[in-house]
Amino acid sequence: EAQVTQNPRYLITVTGKKLTVTCSQNMNHEYMSWYRQDPGLGLRQIYYSMNVEVTDKGDVPEGYKVSRKEKRNFPLILESPSPNQTSLYFCASSSFLGEKLFFGSGTQLSVL
Amino acid sequence: RKEVEQDPGPFNVPEGATVAFNCTYSNSASQSFFWYRQDCRKEPKLLMSVYSSGNEDGRFTAQLNRASQYISLLIRDSKLSDSATYLCVVIIRTGNQFYFGTGTSLTVIP
């Protein structure tokens, strides 16, 4: 089944404790991206990747890192999480920019 | 100024009603347009792409007006299952990004 797999689904952590949210797609998609969704602000792009080893900042990249060492994986790293990063996060992929996005099921992160 | 703007609603309509949403975009270099549907705190799912000539999928009709820089979604004969948040999405040719509206909430009432 074609899908974007994102883990974990829920995560509670404390300020400053490094964490990684994994994202993997099995559709051989070139484009992958990360979003956070907050009430009243909608989905905002954190980082995106046009292809392997190519990543770029979205609208809200501060406090986040990503890597694209393989085509299928695009992990989101929070080196030192802070409470303002409490949010619902989505990973997404598409065959290329301009084609529809497929989303993972989301990660609800709470930073205490 | 936001790249994409939507009326957040909520829209509360009775079953069988016709409802329309608009979404405006600010960048004339926008090249691709979509409507997504999102159920409460779940992942957005593609409802339909929006083509220049307008397109229809069952009860749903999407239209693009490049001159006025807006896209619209029309839902006919609303069903209870149409209750969700509808997101408009725009890709800007030079930006390499998908831009999302904040979404319009629809509740269809029995």
CSV table of C-alpha atoms in Angstrom, one decimal:
chain,number,residue,atom,x,y,z
A,1,GLU,CA,0.0,0.0,0.0
A,2,ALA,CA,1.3,3.4,-1.0
A,3,GLN,CA,1.8,5.5,2.1
A,4,VAL,CA,3.7,7.9,4.2
A,5,THR,CA,4.6,6.5,7.6
A,6,GLN,CA,5.2,8.9,10.4
A,7,ASN,CA,6.2,7.9,14.0
A,8,PRO,CA,5.5,8.4,16.8
A,9,ARG,CA,1.8,9.3,16.7
A,10,TYR,CA,2.0,11.0,20.1
A,11,LEU,CA,5.1,12.3,22.0
A,12,ILE,CA,5.4,14.0,25.3
A,13,THR,CA,8.8,15.3,26.2
A,14,VAL,CA,10.6,17.9,28.4
A,15,THR,CA,12.4,21.0,27.4
A,16,GLY,CA,15.8,20.5,26.0
A,17,LYS,CA,15.6,16.7,25.4
A,18,LYS,CA,16.6,16.0,21.8
A,19,LEU,CA,14.0,14.1,19.8
A,20,THR,CA,13.5,12.8,16.3
A,21,VAL,CA,10.2,12.2,14.4
A,22,THR,CA,10.6,9.7,11.6
A,23,CYS,CA,9.0,9.9,8.2
A,24,SER,CA,9.2,7.3,5.4
A,25,GLN,CA,7.4,7.0,2.1
A,26,ASN,CA,7.3,4.0,-0.2
A,27,MET,CA,6.2,5.8,-3.4
A,28,ASN,CA,9.6,6.8,-4.7
A,29,HIS,CA,8.6,10.4,-4.3
A,30,GLU,CA,11.2,13.1,-5.0
A,31,TYR,CA,9.6,15.9,-2.9
A,32,MET,CA,9.2,15.6,0.9
A,33,SER,CA,8.2,18.2,3.5
A,34,TRP,CA,7.4,18.8,7.1
A,35,TYR,CA,4.6,21.0,8.5
A,36,ARG,CA,3.3,22.1,11.8
A,37,GLN,CA,-0.3,22.9,12.4
A,38,ASP,CA,-1.5,25.2,15.1
A,39,PRO,CA,-5.0,26.6,15.8
A,40,GLY,CA,-5.7,29.7,13.8
A,41,LEU,CA,-2.5,29.4,11.9
A,42,GLY,CA,-3.1,26.5,9.6
A,43,LEU,CA,-0.4,24.3,8.2
A,44,ARG,CA,3.0,26.0,8.0
A,45,GLN,CA,6.0,24.5,6.2
A,46,ILE,CA,9.1,23.8,8.3
A,47,TYR,CA,11.5,22.3,5.8
A,48,TYR,CA,11.2,20.7,2.4
A,49,SER,CA,13.4,18.5,0.2
A,50,MET,CA,13.3,18.5,-3.6
A,51,ASN,CA,15.5,15.4,-3.7
A,52,VAL,CA,18.1,13.4,-1.9
A,53,GLU,CA,20.7,15.6,-0.2
A,54,VAL,CA,18.7,18.7,-1.1
A,55,THR,CA,16.9,20.4,1.7
A,56,ASP,CA,15.7,24.0,2.2
A,57,LYS,CA,13.9,26.1,4.8
A,58,GLY,CA,10.2,26.7,4.8
A,59,ASP,CA,8.5,29.4,6.6
A,60,VAL,CA,9.2,28.3,10.2
A,61,PRO,CA,12.5,26.4,10.3
A,62,GLU,CA,13.9,27.8,13.6
A,63,GLY,CA,14.6,25.1,16.1
A,64,TYR,CA,14.3,22.3,13.6
A,65,LYS,CA,16.7,20.2,11.5
A,66,VAL,CA,16.2,17.7,8.8
A,67,SER,CA,18.2,15.4,6.7
A,68,ARG,CA,17.6,13.5,3.4
A,69,LYS,CA,20.2,10.9,3.1
A,70,GLU,CA,17.9,8.4,1.3
A,71,LYS,CA,15.0,9.1,-1.0
A,72,ARG,CA,12.4,7.4,1.2
A,73,ASN,CA,13.3,8.9,4.6
A,74,PHE,CA,13.0,12.5,5.9
A,75,PRO,CA,13.4,12.7,9.7
A,76,LEU,CA,12.6,15.9,11.6
A,77,ILE,CA,15.0,16.6,14.5
A,78,LEU,CA,14.4,18.9,17.4
A,79,GLU,CA,17.8,19.3,19.0
A,80,SER,CA,16.5,21.2,22.1
A,81,PRO,CA,12.7,21.3,22.1
A,82,SER,CA,10.9,24.2,23.7
A,83,PRO,CA,7.3,24.5,24.8
A,84,ASN,CA,6.5,26.7,21.7
A,85,GLN,CA,7.2,23.7,19.6
A,86,THR,CA,4.2,21.9,21.0
A,87,SER,CA,2.1,21.3,17.9
A,88,LEU,CA,0.7,18.8,15.5
A,89,TYR,CA,3.3,17.8,12.9
A,90,PHE,CA,2.7,16.3,9.5
A,91,CYS,CA,5.2,14.8,7.0
A,92,ALA,CA,4.2,14.8,3.4
A,93,SER,CA,5.5,13.7,0.0
A,94,SER,CA,4.7,14.1,-3.6
A,95,SER,CA,6.2,12.7,-6.8
A,96,PHE,CA,7.4,16.2,-7.6
A,97,LEU,CA,6.5,19.8,-6.8
A,98,GLY,CA,3.2,20.5,-8.4
A,99,GLU,CA,1.7,17.1,-7.8
A,100,LYS,CA,-0.6,16.3,-5.0
A,101,LEU,CA,0.8,15.7,-1.5
A,102,PHE,CA,0.4,12.6,0.5
A,103,PHE,CA,0.4,13.0,4.2
A,104,GLY,CA,1.5,10.9,7.1
A,105,SER,CA,-1.0,10.4,10.0
A,106,GLY,CA,0.6,13.2,12.1
A,107,THR,CA,2.6,13.5,15.3
A,108,GLN,CA,1.1,15.3,18.3
A,109,LEU,CA,4.1,16.7,20.2
A,110,SER,CA,3.9,18.2,23.7
A,111,VAL,CA,7.0,19.8,25.2
A,112,LEU,CA,6.7,20.4,28.9
B,1,ARG,CA,0.4,39.4,3.9
B,2,LYS,CA,-0.5,35.7,3.9
B,3,GLU,CA,0.0,33.9,0.6
B,4,VAL,CA,-3.4,32.2,0.9
B,5,GLU,CA,-6.4,33.4,2.8
B,6,GLN,CA,-9.7,31.7,3.5
B,7,ASP,CA,-12.8,32.5,5.5
B,8,PRO,CA,-12.5,30.3,8.6
B,9,GLY,CA,-16.2,30.0,9.0
B,10,PRO,CA,-17.8,28.0,10.6
B,11,PHE,CA,-20.3,27.3,7.9
B,12,ASN,CA,-23.3,25.4,9.4
B,13,VAL,CA,-25.6,24.2,6.7
B,14,PRO,CA,-28.6,21.7,6.6
B,15,GLU,CA,-28.4,18.5,4.7
B,16,GLY,CA,-29.0,18.9,1.0
B,17,ALA,CA,-27.9,22.5,0.9
B,18,THR,CA,-25.4,24.0,-1.5
B,19,VAL,CA,-22.4,25.7,0.0
B,20,ALA,CA,-19.5,27.5,-1.6
B,21,PHE,CA,-16.0,28.4,-0.2
B,22,ASN,CA,-13.6,30.9,-1.7
B,23,CYS,CA,-9.9,31.2,-1.2
B,24,THR,CA,-7.7,34.1,-2.4
B,25,TYR,CA,-4.0,34.0,-3.2
B,26,SER,CA,-1.6,36.9,-3.3
B,27,ASN,CA,1.1,35.7,-5.7
B,28,SER,CA,0.3,35.9,-9.4
B,29,ALA,CA,3.1,33.4,-10.0
B,30,SER,CA,1.0,30.7,-8.3
B,31,GLN,CA,0.9,27.7,-10.6
B,32,SER,CA,-1.0,24.8,-9.1
B,33,PHE,CA,-4.1,24.8,-6.9
B,34,PHE,CA,-5.8,22.1,-4.8
B,35,TRP,CA,-8.6,21.6,-2.3
B,36,TYR,CA,-7.8,19.3,0.6
B,37,ARG,CA,-10.2,18.0,3.2
B,38,GLN,CA,-9.1,17.5,6.9
B,39,ASP,CA,-11.1,15.7,9.5
B,40,CYS,CA,-10.5,16.7,13.1
B,41,ARG,CA,-6.7,16.4,13.8
B,42,LYS,CA,-6.2,13.9,11.1
B,43,GLU,CA,-4.0,14.2,8.0
B,44,PRO,CA,-5.3,16.3,5.2
B,45,LYS,CA,-6.4,14.4,2.1
B,46,LEU,CA,-6.7,15.6,-1.4
B,47,LEU,CA,-10.3,16.4,-2.4
B,48,MET,CA,-9.5,17.7,-5.9
B,49,SER,CA,-7.1,19.6,-8.0
B,50,VAL,CA,-8.2,22.8,-9.5
B,51,TYR,CA,-7.8,23.4,-13.2
B,52,SER,CA,-8.0,26.6,-15.2
B,53,SER,CA,-11.1,25.5,-17.0
B,54,GLY,CA,-12.8,24.4,-13.8
B,55,ASN,CA,-13.5,20.8,-12.9
B,56,GLU,CA,-16.2,18.7,-11.3
B,57,ASP,CA,-16.1,15.5,-9.3
B,58,GLY,CA,-19.6,14.3,-8.4
B,59,ARG,CA,-21.1,16.9,-6.0
B,60,PHE,CA,-18.0,18.9,-5.9
B,61,THR,CA,-17.0,21.7,-8.4
B,62,ALA,CA,-13.8,23.7,-8.3
B,63,GLN,CA,-13.0,26.8,-10.2
B,64,LEU,CA,-10.0,29.1,-10.7
B,65,ASN,CA,-10.2,32.8,-11.4
B,66,ARG,CA,-6.6,33.9,-12.3
B,67,ALA,CA,-7.7,37.5,-13.0
B,68,SER,CA,-9.1,37.9,-9.5
B,69,GLN,CA,-6.7,35.4,-7.9
B,70,TYR,CA,-9.1,33.2,-6.2
B,71,ILE,CA,-10.2,29.6,-6.2
B,72,SER,CA,-13.6,28.3,-5.2
B,73,LEU,CA,-15.2,25.0,-4.1
B,74,LEU,CA,-18.9,24.3,-4.5
B,75,ILE,CA,-20.5,21.4,-2.7
B,76,ARG,CA,-24.0,20.5,-3.8
B,77,ASP,CA,-26.5,18.3,-1.9
B,78,SER,CA,-24.4,18.4,1.3
B,79,LYS,CA,-24.2,15.2,3.2
B,80,LEU,CA,-23.5,14.8,6.9
B,81,SER,CA,-20.2,13.1,5.9
B,82,ASP,CA,-19.1,16.4,4.3
B,83,SER,CA,-18.5,17.9,7.7
B,84,ALA,CA,-14.8,18.7,7.9
B,85,THR,CA,-12.3,21.5,7.4
B,86,TYR,CA,-11.5,22.4,3.8
B,87,LEU,CA,-8.1,23.7,3.0
B,88,CYS,CA,-7.0,25.4,-0.2
B,89,VAL,CA,-3.5,24.9,-1.3
B,90,VAL,CA,-1.4,26.9,-3.7
B,91,ILE,CA,2.0,26.2,-5.2
B,92,ILE,CA,4.0,29.2,-6.2
B,93,ARG,CA,6.2,28.7,-9.3
B,94,THR,CA,9.3,30.3,-7.8
B,95,GLY,CA,8.9,29.2,-4.2
B,96,ASN,CA,9.2,25.4,-4.2
B,97,GLN,CA,6.6,25.3,-1.5
B,98,PHE,CA,3.0,24.4,-0.9
B,99,TYR,CA,1.1,27.2,0.8
B,100,PHE,CA,-2.0,26.3,2.8
B,101,GLY,CA,-4.9,28.4,3.8
B,102,THR,CA,-6.0,28.2,7.4
B,103,GLY,CA,-9.1,26.2,6.4
B,104,THR,CA,-12.8,26.7,6.3
B,105,SER,CA,-14.9,24.6,8.8
B,106,LEU,CA,-18.1,23.1,7.5
B,107,THR,CA,-20.7,21.4,9.6
B,108,VAL,CA,-23.7,19.8,7.9
B,109,ILE,CA,-26.7,19.5,10.2
B,110,PRO,CA,-29.4,16.8,9.9
